[in-house]
Tab-separated table of C-alpha atoms and ligand atoms in Angstrom:
chain	number	residue	atom	x	y	z
A	5	MET	CA	165.166	128.757	100.219
A	6	THR	CA	161.663	127.675	99.306
A	7	VAL	CA	158.834	127.976	101.772
A	8	THR	CA	156.266	125.274	101.207
A	9	HIS	CA	154.470	125.343	104.536
A	10	ILE	CA	153.002	127.974	106.776
A	11	PRO	CA	155.247	128.618	109.790
A	12	GLY	CA	154.869	125.748	112.190
A	13	GLY	CA	152.374	123.898	109.938
A	14	ASP	CA	149.236	122.653	111.682
A	15	THR	CA	150.932	123.120	115.034
A	16	GLY	CA	151.437	126.781	114.252
A	17	ARG	CA	147.831	127.136	113.166
A	18	ASN	CA	146.577	125.434	116.307
A	19	ASP	CA	148.787	127.665	118.465
A	20	LEU	CA	147.185	130.692	116.871
A	21	TYR	CA	143.692	129.319	117.301
A	22	ARG	CA	144.497	128.600	120.953
A	23	ARG	CA	145.611	132.190	121.378
A	24	LEU	CA	142.236	133.271	119.922
A	25	GLY	CA	140.503	131.126	122.533
A	26	VAL	CA	139.718	127.874	120.721
A	27	GLY	CA	140.673	124.809	122.755
A	28	ASP	CA	142.086	121.553	121.419
A	29	ALA	CA	138.873	119.574	121.816
A	30	VAL	CA	136.924	122.080	119.739
A	31	LEU	CA	139.674	122.241	117.108
A	32	ALA	CA	139.718	118.483	116.713
A	33	PHE	CA	135.932	118.340	116.591
A	34	GLY	CA	135.859	121.051	113.903
A	35	ASP	CA	138.507	119.343	111.780
A	36	GLY	CA	136.537	116.103	111.962
A	37	VAL	CA	133.321	117.776	110.839
A	38	LEU	CA	135.065	119.648	108.050
A	39	ALA	CA	136.579	116.505	106.575
A	40	ALA	CA	133.102	115.397	105.500
A	41	LEU	CA	132.077	118.647	103.805
A	42	ALA	CA	134.015	118.488	100.524
A	43	GLU	CA	130.937	117.747	98.447
A	44	PRO	CA	128.600	120.466	99.711
A	45	PHE	CA	131.479	122.976	99.568
A	46	ALA	CA	132.139	122.059	95.920
A	47	ARG	CA	128.499	122.817	95.101
A	48	VAL	CA	128.828	126.222	96.771
A	49	ASP	CA	132.001	126.922	94.762
A	50	ALA	CA	130.225	126.153	91.481
A	51	VAL	CA	127.399	128.591	92.289
A	52	ALA	CA	129.930	131.302	93.180
A	53	GLU	CA	131.858	130.844	89.938
A	54	TYR	CA	128.662	131.189	87.916
A	55	ASN	CA	127.536	134.253	89.842
A	56	GLN	CA	130.931	135.934	89.558
A	57	ALA	CA	130.595	135.685	85.781
A	58	ARG	CA	126.990	136.938	86.005
A	59	VAL	CA	128.115	140.100	87.819
A	60	ILE	CA	131.081	140.723	85.527
A	61	ALA	CA	128.832	140.340	82.467
A	62	ALA	CA	126.456	143.001	83.859
A	63	LEU	CA	129.352	145.384	84.638
A	64	GLN	CA	130.848	144.926	81.169
A	65	LYS	CA	127.537	145.263	79.345
A	66	ASN	CA	127.132	148.704	80.889
A	67	ASN	CA	130.687	149.828	80.082
A	68	VAL	CA	131.427	150.696	83.685
A	69	ASN	CA	134.349	153.126	83.873
A	70	VAL	CA	135.972	155.358	86.486
A	71	THR	CA	133.722	158.343	85.770
A	72	HIS	CA	130.902	156.239	87.193
A	73	PHE	CA	132.582	156.445	90.608
A	74	ASN	CA	132.323	160.249	90.818
A	75	PRO	CA	130.595	161.619	93.900
A	76	SER	CA	127.433	163.682	93.644
A	77	THR	CA	125.878	165.942	96.254
A	78	GLY	CA	122.758	168.075	96.675
A	79	TYR	CA	119.954	166.969	94.357
A	80	GLY	CA	122.190	164.524	92.555
A	81	ASN	CA	120.745	165.436	89.166
A	82	ASP	CA	122.340	163.834	86.093
A	83	ASP	CA	124.221	161.295	88.155
A	84	GLY	CA	125.524	158.962	85.456
A	85	GLY	CA	127.252	156.708	87.953
A	86	ARG	CA	124.071	156.144	89.947
A	87	GLU	CA	122.129	155.428	86.762
A	88	THR	CA	124.775	152.982	85.586
A	89	LEU	CA	124.818	151.153	88.920
A	90	GLU	CA	121.052	150.778	88.635
A	91	ARG	CA	121.379	149.410	85.078
A	92	VAL	CA	124.012	146.931	86.318
A	93	TYR	CA	121.701	145.702	89.092
A	94	ALA	CA	118.793	145.360	86.667
A	95	ASP	CA	120.878	143.364	84.181
A	96	CYS	CA	122.445	141.212	86.862
A	97	PHE	CA	119.031	140.240	88.245
A	98	GLY	CA	117.198	139.881	84.932
A	99	ALA	CA	114.963	142.871	85.714
A	100	GLU	CA	113.736	145.777	83.578
A	101	SER	CA	114.723	148.399	86.096
A	102	ALA	CA	116.335	148.887	89.487
A	103	LEU	CA	116.441	151.503	92.211
A	104	VAL	CA	119.677	151.168	94.243
A	105	ARG	CA	120.149	153.944	96.749
A	106	PRO	CA	121.928	154.840	99.975
A	107	GLN	CA	118.713	156.761	100.807
A	108	ILE	CA	116.952	153.403	101.145
A	109	THR	CA	118.031	152.851	104.725
A	110	CYS	CA	117.544	149.097	105.116
A	111	GLY	CA	115.686	146.057	103.855
A	112	THR	CA	112.501	146.965	105.710
A	113	HIS	CA	112.552	150.368	104.019
A	114	ALA	CA	113.043	148.808	100.573
A	115	LEU	CA	110.100	146.475	101.187
A	116	TYR	CA	107.993	149.313	102.574
A	117	LEU	CA	108.675	151.292	99.386
A	118	ALA	CA	107.694	148.388	97.154
A	119	LEU	CA	104.477	147.846	99.132
A	120	SER	CA	103.399	151.410	99.811
A	121	ALA	CA	104.150	152.563	96.252
A	122	ASN	CA	102.073	149.836	94.675
A	123	LEU	CA	99.115	149.449	97.046
A	124	LEU	CA	96.321	152.027	97.135
A	125	PRO	CA	93.418	152.470	99.568
A	126	GLY	CA	90.973	149.594	99.178
A	127	ASP	CA	93.607	147.205	97.863
A	128	GLU	CA	94.448	143.993	99.652
A	129	LEU	CA	97.903	142.560	100.274
A	130	LEU	CA	98.289	138.783	100.487
A	131	SER	CA	101.117	136.765	102.010
A	132	PRO	CA	100.758	133.152	100.797
A	133	VAL	CA	103.773	131.980	102.827
A	134	GLY	CA	102.578	132.652	106.362
A	135	ALA	CA	103.606	135.471	108.650
A	136	PRO	CA	106.056	138.000	107.225
A	137	TYR	CA	109.360	139.060	108.793
A	138	ASP	CA	108.897	140.726	112.191
A	139	THR	CA	109.566	144.297	111.084
A	140	LEU	CA	106.943	144.056	108.342
A	141	GLU	CA	104.215	143.504	110.920
A	142	GLU	CA	104.277	147.212	111.696
A	143	VAL	CA	104.680	148.168	108.029
A	144	ILE	CA	101.529	146.226	107.188
A	145	GLY	CA	99.711	147.120	110.392
A	146	ILE	CA	99.398	143.599	111.795
A	147	ARG	CA	100.784	145.334	114.864
A	148	PRO	CA	99.342	148.871	114.878
A	149	SER	CA	101.885	151.510	113.961
A	150	ALA	CA	101.863	155.113	112.759
A	151	GLY	CA	101.906	155.230	108.970
A	152	SER	CA	101.173	151.532	108.465
A	153	LEU	CA	99.475	150.317	105.295
A	154	ALA	CA	96.408	149.560	107.413
A	155	GLU	CA	96.132	153.257	108.327
A	156	TYR	CA	95.964	154.023	104.609
A	157	GLY	CA	93.118	151.565	104.048
A	158	VAL	CA	95.118	148.633	102.704
A	159	THR	CA	93.865	145.321	104.081
A	160	TYR	CA	95.981	142.247	104.667
A	161	ARG	CA	95.364	138.557	104.412
A	162	GLN	CA	97.672	135.650	105.065
A	163	VAL	CA	97.637	131.999	104.064
A	164	ASP	CA	99.857	129.831	106.216
A	165	LEU	CA	102.102	127.121	104.879
A	166	LEU	CA	100.889	123.552	105.229
A	167	PRO	CA	102.330	121.580	108.172
A	168	ASP	CA	104.985	120.053	105.860
A	169	GLY	CA	106.173	123.543	104.859
A	170	SER	CA	104.638	123.466	101.356
A	171	PHE	CA	102.295	126.039	99.782
A	172	ASP	CA	98.575	125.718	100.532
A	173	TYR	CA	97.436	126.140	96.921
A	174	ASP	CA	93.718	125.645	97.718
A	175	GLY	CA	93.906	128.199	100.497
A	176	ILE	CA	95.773	130.648	98.261
A	177	ARG	CA	93.223	130.297	95.444
A	178	ALA	CA	90.409	130.948	97.904
A	179	ALA	CA	92.189	133.994	99.365
A	180	ILE	CA	92.728	135.796	96.041
A	181	HIS	CA	89.842	138.080	95.061
A	182	GLU	CA	89.188	141.235	93.063
A	183	ARG	CA	90.818	143.526	95.662
A	184	THR	CA	94.008	141.420	95.877
A	185	ARG	CA	96.490	143.794	94.302
A	186	LEU	CA	99.863	142.553	95.529
A	187	ILE	CA	101.245	139.244	96.747
A	188	THR	CA	104.350	139.292	98.916
A	189	ILE	CA	106.568	136.235	99.126
A	190	GLN	CA	109.423	136.011	101.602
A	191	ARG	CA	112.261	133.880	100.226
A	192	SER	CA	114.266	133.467	103.416
A	193	LYS	CA	112.904	131.983	106.610
A	194	GLY	CA	113.732	135.075	108.660
A	195	TYR	CA	113.154	134.387	112.355
A	196	ALA	CA	111.061	131.290	111.658
A	197	LEU	CA	111.940	127.638	111.499
A	198	ARG	CA	110.301	126.986	108.149
A	199	PRO	CA	112.440	126.134	105.134
A	200	SER	CA	113.579	128.954	102.863
A	201	PHE	CA	112.248	128.719	99.319
A	202	SER	CA	114.236	128.083	96.179
A	203	VAL	CA	113.816	130.431	93.248
A	204	ALA	CA	112.197	127.554	91.322
A	205	GLU	CA	109.606	127.069	94.098
A	206	ILE	CA	108.933	130.808	94.161
A	207	GLY	CA	108.549	130.761	90.357
A	208	GLU	CA	105.912	128.023	90.640
A	209	LEU	CA	104.039	129.927	93.332
A	210	ILE	CA	104.069	133.093	91.214
A	211	SER	CA	102.741	131.216	88.154
A	212	PHE	CA	99.964	129.783	90.283
A	213	CYS	CA	99.014	133.197	91.698
A	214	LYS	CA	98.993	134.703	88.194
A	215	SER	CA	96.798	131.864	86.944
A	216	CYS	CA	94.299	132.885	89.639
A	217	LYS	CA	94.600	136.606	88.867
A	218	PRO	CA	96.781	137.585	85.896
A	219	ASP	CA	97.310	141.241	86.869
A	220	VAL	CA	98.298	140.612	90.489
A	221	ILE	CA	101.730	142.064	91.370
A	222	CYS	CA	104.168	139.537	92.840
A	223	LEU	CA	106.834	140.946	95.146
A	224	VAL	CA	109.632	138.870	96.637
A	225	ASP	CA	111.388	139.793	99.866
A	226	ASN	CA	114.825	138.741	98.639
A	227	CYS	CA	116.748	139.556	101.848
A	228	TYR	CA	119.614	137.071	102.362
A	229	GLY	CA	118.824	135.242	99.114
A	230	GLU	CA	120.949	137.048	96.533
A	231	PHE	CA	123.665	134.923	94.889
A	232	THR	CA	122.931	131.786	96.898
A	233	GLU	CA	121.562	130.291	93.692
A	234	THR	CA	122.418	131.006	90.064
A	235	VAL	CA	119.096	132.771	89.519
A	236	ASP	CA	117.106	135.309	91.517
A	237	PRO	CA	113.324	135.752	91.762
A	238	THR	CA	113.132	138.416	89.026
A	239	ASP	CA	114.608	135.769	86.693
A	240	ALA	CA	111.662	133.561	87.649
A	241	GLY	CA	108.667	135.828	87.108
A	242	ALA	CA	108.636	138.133	90.152
A	243	ASP	CA	107.378	141.606	89.221
A	244	LEU	CA	109.421	143.157	92.009
A	245	MET	CA	112.043	142.135	94.532
A	246	ALA	CA	113.688	144.080	97.304
A	247	GLY	CA	116.603	143.710	99.662
A	248	SER	CA	119.278	145.322	101.784
A	249	LEU	CA	122.788	146.357	100.766
A	250	ILE	CA	124.210	145.488	104.177
A	251	LYS	CA	123.232	141.938	103.387
A	252	ASN	CA	124.310	139.865	100.359
A	253	PRO	CA	124.443	142.241	97.347
A	254	GLY	CA	126.559	144.872	99.117
A	255	GLY	CA	129.361	142.339	99.406
A	256	GLY	CA	130.318	143.701	102.837
A	257	LEU	CA	131.543	146.969	101.327
A	258	ALA	CA	128.279	148.886	100.939
A	259	PRO	CA	128.015	150.943	104.152
A	260	THR	CA	124.227	151.366	103.859
A	261	GLY	CA	121.435	151.171	101.316
A	262	GLY	CA	118.750	149.059	99.780
A	263	TYR	CA	117.422	148.116	96.385
A	264	VAL	CA	114.182	147.399	94.585
A	265	CYS	CA	114.205	145.922	91.117
A	266	GLY	CA	111.684	144.535	88.680
A	267	ARG	CA	109.101	145.908	86.256
A	268	ALA	CA	109.963	149.480	85.245
A	269	ASP	CA	106.523	150.971	85.951
A	270	LEU	CA	106.444	149.492	89.455
A	271	VAL	CA	110.034	150.494	90.269
A	272	ASP	CA	109.335	154.052	89.064
A	273	ARG	CA	106.483	154.246	91.558
A	274	CYS	CA	108.949	153.219	94.296
A	275	ALA	CA	111.203	156.112	93.273
A	276	CYS	CA	108.245	158.507	93.551
A	277	ARG	CA	107.502	157.161	97.003
A	278	LEU	CA	111.159	157.385	98.098
A	279	ASN	CA	111.601	160.953	96.815
A	280	ALA	CA	108.397	162.713	95.794
A	281	PRO	CA	105.823	162.329	93.037
A	282	GLY	CA	107.228	164.144	90.006
A	283	LEU	CA	110.817	163.875	91.214
A	284	GLY	CA	110.924	160.098	90.914
A	285	ARG	CA	114.329	158.601	90.199
A	286	GLU	CA	115.899	161.839	88.912
A	287	VAL	CA	117.176	162.955	92.329
A	288	GLY	CA	119.302	161.329	95.014
A	289	ALA	CA	122.925	162.256	95.686
A	290	ASN	CA	125.291	159.277	95.753
A	291	LEU	CA	127.403	160.908	98.516
A	292	GLY	CA	130.579	159.361	97.148
A	293	LEU	CA	129.444	155.803	97.865
A	294	LEU	CA	129.378	154.499	94.298
A	295	PRO	CA	132.844	152.862	94.357
A	296	LEU	CA	131.743	150.803	97.370
A	297	LEU	CA	128.396	149.909	95.859
A	298	PHE	CA	129.937	148.798	92.555
A	299	GLN	CA	132.828	146.945	94.146
A	300	GLY	CA	130.570	145.411	96.776
A	301	LEU	CA	128.358	143.930	94.066
A	302	PHE	CA	131.495	142.661	92.319
A	303	LEU	CA	132.623	140.874	95.510
A	304	ALA	CA	129.156	139.695	96.556
A	305	PRO	CA	129.258	136.247	94.881
A	306	THR	CA	132.426	135.188	96.745
A	307	VAL	CA	131.365	136.827	99.986
A	308	VAL	CA	128.093	134.901	99.810
A	309	GLN	CA	130.139	131.764	99.059
A	310	SER	CA	132.055	132.273	102.333
A	311	ALA	CA	128.887	132.918	104.283
A	312	VAL	CA	127.176	129.830	102.898
A	313	LYS	CA	130.189	127.681	103.781
A	314	GLY	CA	130.014	129.053	107.314
A	315	ALA	CA	126.317	128.186	107.462
A	316	ILE	CA	126.946	124.624	106.274
A	317	PHE	CA	129.772	124.188	108.778
A	318	THR	CA	127.504	125.444	111.579
A	319	ALA	CA	124.786	123.004	110.538
A	320	ALA	CA	127.215	120.082	110.401
A	321	CYS	CA	128.756	120.847	113.820
A	322	TYR	CA	125.489	121.330	115.681
A	323	GLU	CA	123.772	118.442	113.904
A	324	LYS	CA	126.546	116.179	115.129
A	325	LEU	CA	125.926	117.409	118.670
A	326	GLY	CA	122.253	116.485	118.386
A	327	PHE	CA	120.680	119.918	117.947
A	328	ARG	CA	117.924	120.551	115.404
A	329	VAL	CA	119.276	122.696	112.586
A	330	VAL	CA	117.409	124.308	109.674
A	331	PRO	CA	118.483	123.603	106.988
A	332	GLY	CA	120.434	120.388	107.524
A	333	SER	CA	124.072	120.298	106.434
A	334	ALA	CA	123.302	118.229	103.332
A	335	GLU	CA	120.286	120.248	102.210
A	336	PRO	CA	120.494	122.732	99.348
A	337	ARG	CA	121.039	126.372	100.337
A	338	ARG	CA	118.516	129.058	99.417
A	339	ASP	CA	119.850	131.819	101.662
A	340	ILE	CA	122.780	132.489	103.997
A	341	ILE	CA	120.837	131.848	107.209
A	342	GLN	CA	121.473	128.905	109.480
A	343	ALA	CA	119.013	128.311	112.286
A	344	VAL	CA	120.132	126.264	115.283
A	345	GLU	CA	117.537	125.340	117.858
A	346	LEU	CA	119.542	125.655	121.047
A	347	GLY	CA	116.652	125.064	123.435
A	348	SER	CA	117.546	127.568	126.150
A	349	ARG	CA	118.225	131.222	126.789
A	350	GLU	CA	121.637	130.318	128.289
A	351	ALA	CA	122.712	128.443	125.171
A	352	MET	CA	121.645	131.346	122.933
A	353	ILE	CA	123.727	133.710	125.019
A	354	ALA	CA	126.765	131.392	124.980
A	355	PHE	CA	126.518	130.915	121.215
A	356	CYS	CA	126.328	134.657	120.607
A	357	LYS	CA	129.249	135.296	122.985
A	358	GLY	CA	131.316	132.933	120.851
A	359	ILE	CA	130.475	134.714	117.602
A	360	GLN	CA	131.171	138.094	119.201
A	361	SER	CA	134.532	136.998	120.565
A	362	ALA	CA	135.636	135.940	117.068
A	363	ALA	CA	134.913	139.372	115.584
A	364	PRO	CA	137.513	141.694	114.021
A	365	VAL	CA	135.741	144.673	115.645
A	366	ASP	CA	134.225	144.860	119.150
A	367	SER	CA	135.458	141.381	120.054
A	368	TYR	CA	135.697	142.365	123.734
A	369	VAL	CA	131.995	143.246	123.964
A	370	THR	CA	129.498	140.889	125.648
A	371	PRO	CA	126.150	140.528	123.879
A	372	VAL	CA	123.080	140.710	126.147
A	373	PRO	CA	119.384	140.250	125.319
A	374	SER	CA	117.496	143.523	124.907
A	375	PRO	CA	114.385	145.036	123.282
A	376	MET	CA	114.765	146.358	119.734
A	377	ALA	CA	112.651	148.647	117.524
A	378	GLY	CA	110.438	146.696	115.161
A	379	TYR	CA	110.565	143.445	117.143
A	380	ASP	CA	108.151	142.349	119.866
A	381	SER	CA	110.394	140.090	121.962
A	382	GLU	CA	113.850	140.603	123.410
A	383	ILE	CA	116.591	140.061	120.848
A	384	ILE	CA	120.156	138.917	121.365
A	385	MET	CA	122.662	139.927	118.732
A	386	ALA	CA	126.302	139.213	118.187
A	387	SER	CA	127.866	141.460	115.622
A	388	GLY	CA	131.364	142.821	115.503
A	389	ALA	CA	131.039	144.380	112.106
A	390	PHE	CA	132.851	147.075	110.145
A	391	ASN	CA	129.424	148.384	109.126
A	392	GLN	CA	127.044	148.689	112.064
A	393	GLY	CA	124.434	145.941	112.043
A	394	SER	CA	125.683	144.454	108.791
A	395	SER	CA	124.518	140.861	108.636
A	396	ILE	CA	126.551	139.826	105.602
A	397	GLU	CA	129.364	140.217	108.128
A	398	LEU	CA	129.582	137.399	110.646
A	399	SER	CA	126.667	137.726	113.022
A	400	ALA	CA	124.174	135.757	115.025
A	401	ASP	CA	120.904	136.794	116.494
A	402	GLY	CA	117.497	135.632	117.511
A	403	PRO	CA	114.448	136.474	119.551
A	404	ILE	CA	114.599	135.161	123.111
A	405	ARG	CA	111.519	132.959	122.919
A	406	PRO	CA	110.906	129.225	122.532
A	407	PRO	CA	112.311	127.214	120.825
A	408	TYR	CA	115.335	129.440	121.510
A	409	ALA	CA	116.691	129.276	117.996
A	410	VAL	CA	119.708	131.303	117.071
A	411	TYR	CA	120.142	132.517	113.508
A	412	PHE	CA	123.703	132.507	112.261
A	413	GLN	CA	124.657	134.374	109.131
A	414	GLY	CA	127.414	136.063	107.234
A	415	GLY	CA	131.157	135.941	107.191
A	416	LEU	CA	133.071	138.057	104.708
A	417	THR	CA	135.638	135.276	104.568
A	418	TRP	CA	135.129	131.569	105.132
A	419	TYR	CA	138.002	131.439	107.639
A	420	HIS	CA	136.391	134.097	109.770
A	421	ALA	CA	133.060	132.262	109.676
A	422	LYS	CA	134.888	129.089	110.694
A	423	LEU	CA	136.531	130.807	113.658
A	424	GLY	CA	133.131	132.117	114.738
A	425	VAL	CA	131.601	128.642	114.705
A	426	LEU	CA	134.557	127.215	116.641
A	427	MET	CA	134.276	129.973	119.248
A	428	SER	CA	130.534	129.350	119.624
A	429	LEU	CA	131.294	125.697	120.369
A	430	GLN	CA	134.007	126.756	122.821
A	431	LYS	CA	131.613	129.001	124.771
A	432	LEU	CA	128.930	126.295	124.922
A	433	LEU	CA	131.560	123.834	126.101
A	434	GLU	CA	132.849	126.200	128.785
A	435	ALA	CA	129.282	126.798	130.005
A	436	GLY	CA	128.786	123.050	130.353
A	437	LEU	CA	126.031	123.074	127.730
A	438	ILE	CA	127.661	120.579	125.335
A	439	GLU	CA	130.100	117.707	125.576
A	440	LEU	CA	132.602	116.904	122.844
B	514	PLP	C1	116.696	141.380	107.246
B	514	PLP	C2	115.369	141.066	106.678
B	514	PLP	C3	114.404	142.037	106.465
B	514	PLP	C4	114.563	143.455	106.955
B	514	PLP	O1	115.741	144.011	106.665
B	514	PLP	P1	116.423	145.142	107.582
B	514	PLP	O2	117.535	145.540	106.698
B	514	PLP	O3	116.870	144.497	108.841
B	514	PLP	O4	115.427	146.202	107.770
B	514	PLP	C5	113.242	141.674	105.861
B	514	PLP	N1	113.006	140.413	105.498
B	514	PLP	C6	113.899	139.437	105.705
B	514	PLP	C7	113.576	138.045	105.291
B	514	PLP	C8	115.108	139.734	106.295
B	514	PLP	O5	115.990	138.773	106.480
């Protein structure tokens, strides 16, 4: 007997979806939207294929073998596996050097290291792309905080984007002066409704900044950007970039960690800041996490592919219902984030309930808005993740403030992302907030 169809065919699939809570109207709506997405999905597939080869080439170049998965404890001296992982990251991202550590607790920490290690009292930090990500406000001292860069005598200046979302080159030229030591560029929109930047756009901005001041250090906040294009900012002239391992490059397997990569002298300073001057990169136990960090990087290109498909599907569904989405379903992808302007607190809550109810973990939990460290408005978060707070896993969140935009991201598999989007539609439908 040959089995050529799944049990029950489409009927069987729909029965299962119904059991998960997706009604027929939502299923039909989703199928209709999906039918028009072959072209953008094919573009995502091509990027993933390229990036898979990019990662494999970096693993092979460094002769990765099973001894590199050995655990280390205590000081972690002579940890060949850790050193090899860092060489693999550097090669994969076209950088001289990388620091990839479970002791870097999150993306904010990685960025804080890159900033605090390379800015000294009297130096100025410039953001030429408008306000930085919420948690960096306290790092920089825009909002006063113990240990901020401002407390250490580092000043900050910001040049906003022009109304059309492009760089204000005249403003940037005027803002760069002899004390401007470091320029920080955020690739992803974060909790803003501006576009995310392509690596090519970031490369142009960096060239411009260097033409104004050749020795200025250019740092890119690469959170959510890794593997969404075939190049990353260090391939395009960034001196440093930083990100989180519970986002794209951890591939969903890394249980914690962050990375900084770029110019060797600047990365070495980050290691001194993370550990202690003199100790630098020589210490740092891997705690047995290396298999997950290596394998997570190996899986990252296809995990990002799934997440990006989920983002495009979200955009296409909500666009069709008349909501403003950033980016639009046909626009190129520069990160895994999909913003949907839902227009009300109730709709944000319903959307997040849908994502939560599709989760493999904690699906029975109801997300509610609440305050969160590092953010100045209430945040709602849906996340039923294997790794707490992991946003390469299917998640949605946003600050409860106008225009009530929810930020959707992640999905270790495309089918899970799809279920999440369908459930979000179902919850909005049940709350009477949309009509299909
Ligand atoms: C997530 C994020 C950060 C901070 O990362 P955490 O891991 O949450 O600390 C910084 N910048 C951007 C653009 C981000 O998306």
